[in-house]
Short mmCIF file of C-alpha atoms in Angstrom, two decimals:
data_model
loop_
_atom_site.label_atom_id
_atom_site.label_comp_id
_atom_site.label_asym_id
_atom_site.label_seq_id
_atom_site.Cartn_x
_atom_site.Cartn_y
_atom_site.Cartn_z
CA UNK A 1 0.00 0.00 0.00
CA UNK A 2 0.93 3.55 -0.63
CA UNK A 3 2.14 6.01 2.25
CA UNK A 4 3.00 9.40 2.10
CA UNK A 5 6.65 10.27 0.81
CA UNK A 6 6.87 11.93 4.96
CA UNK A 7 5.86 8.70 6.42
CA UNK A 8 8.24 5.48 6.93
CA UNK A 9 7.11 1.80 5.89
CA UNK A 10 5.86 -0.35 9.45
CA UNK A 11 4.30 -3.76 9.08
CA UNK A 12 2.33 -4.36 12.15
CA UNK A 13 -0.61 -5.92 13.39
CA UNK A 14 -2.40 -4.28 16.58
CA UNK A 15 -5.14 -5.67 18.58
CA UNK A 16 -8.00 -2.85 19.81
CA UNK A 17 -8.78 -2.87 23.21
CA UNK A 18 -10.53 0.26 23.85
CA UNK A 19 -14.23 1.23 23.31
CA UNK A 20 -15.99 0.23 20.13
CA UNK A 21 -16.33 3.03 17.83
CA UNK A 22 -17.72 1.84 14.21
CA UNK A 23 -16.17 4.91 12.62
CA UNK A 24 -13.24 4.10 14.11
CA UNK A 25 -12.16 0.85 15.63
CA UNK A 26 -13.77 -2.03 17.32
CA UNK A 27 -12.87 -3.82 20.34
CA UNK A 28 -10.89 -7.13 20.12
CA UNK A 29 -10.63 -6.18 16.14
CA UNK A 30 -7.30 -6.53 14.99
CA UNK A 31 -5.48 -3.90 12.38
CA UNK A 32 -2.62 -2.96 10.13
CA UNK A 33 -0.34 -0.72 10.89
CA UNK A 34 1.79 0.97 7.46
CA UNK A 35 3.33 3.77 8.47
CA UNK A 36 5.07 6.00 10.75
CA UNK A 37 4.80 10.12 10.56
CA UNK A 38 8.60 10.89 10.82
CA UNK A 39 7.28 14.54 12.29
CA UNK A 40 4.40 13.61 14.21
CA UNK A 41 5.13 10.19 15.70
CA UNK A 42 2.25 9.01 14.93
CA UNK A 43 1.26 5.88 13.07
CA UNK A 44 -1.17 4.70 10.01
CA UNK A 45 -3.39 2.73 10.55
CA UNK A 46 -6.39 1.06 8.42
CA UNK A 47 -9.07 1.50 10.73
CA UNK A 48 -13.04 0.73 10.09
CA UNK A 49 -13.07 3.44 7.54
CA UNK A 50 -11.24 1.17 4.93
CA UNK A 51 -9.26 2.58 2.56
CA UNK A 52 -10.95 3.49 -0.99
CA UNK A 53 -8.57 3.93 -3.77
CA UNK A 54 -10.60 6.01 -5.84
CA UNK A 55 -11.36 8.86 -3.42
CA UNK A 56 -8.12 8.10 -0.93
CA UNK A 57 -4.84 8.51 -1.86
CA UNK A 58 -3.28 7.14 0.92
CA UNK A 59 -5.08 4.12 2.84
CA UNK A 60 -6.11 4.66 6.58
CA UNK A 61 -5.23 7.28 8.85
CA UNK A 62 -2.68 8.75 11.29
CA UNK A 63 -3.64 8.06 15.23
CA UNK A 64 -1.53 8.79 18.57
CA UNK A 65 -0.11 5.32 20.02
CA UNK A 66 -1.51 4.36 23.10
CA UNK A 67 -0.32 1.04 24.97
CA UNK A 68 -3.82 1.04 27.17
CA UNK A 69 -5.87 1.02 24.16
CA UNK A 70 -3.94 -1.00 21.56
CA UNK A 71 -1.65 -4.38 21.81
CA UNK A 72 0.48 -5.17 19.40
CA UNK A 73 0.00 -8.55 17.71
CA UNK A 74 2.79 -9.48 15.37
CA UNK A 75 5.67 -7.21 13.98
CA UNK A 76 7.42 -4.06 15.96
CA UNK A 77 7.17 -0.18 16.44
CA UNK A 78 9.85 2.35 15.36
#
C-alpha cells in the first residue's frame, strides 16, 4: 500500500482494546499498521473506515499510540 513520501514503511498488526467506535475501531478487532509520521510520531493505521482507492490517496489514517488502548499482535514499532 501507498504512504506518504513523509511517512516510513511499518508492518504491524495491533489488537483494539478500547471502546468500540464503528467509525473508528472495534474492540478485540485486529489492524494494520503501514506507516510512521517521521514529524508527528504518529502511526497509520487502516481503521473501520477502509481505505478506498478512488477517493483516498493514501489508505487509513494517522492516530496517537496508546499502549492502554492498543496491543500489538505481530511485527514491531519504530
Amino acid at each position: 500500500m501507498k504512504i506518504p513520501p513523509t511517512e516510513i514503511p511499518v508492518n504491524v498488526k495491533m489488537r483494539y482494546l478500547g471502546e468500540s467506535d464503528p467509525f473508528r475501531f472495534i474492540n478485540g478487532k485486529t489492524y494494520d499498521v503501514i506507516g510512521k509520521d517521521e514529524v508527528l510520531g504518529w502511526y497509520r493505521i487502516i481503521d473501520e473506515l477502509g481505505y478506498d482507492p478512488e477517493v483516498d490517496e493514501y489508505p487509513g489514517y494517522l492516530h496517537g499510540w496508546n499502549d492502554k488502548t492498543f496491543e500489538i499482535v505481530s511485527g514491531k514499532l519504530i
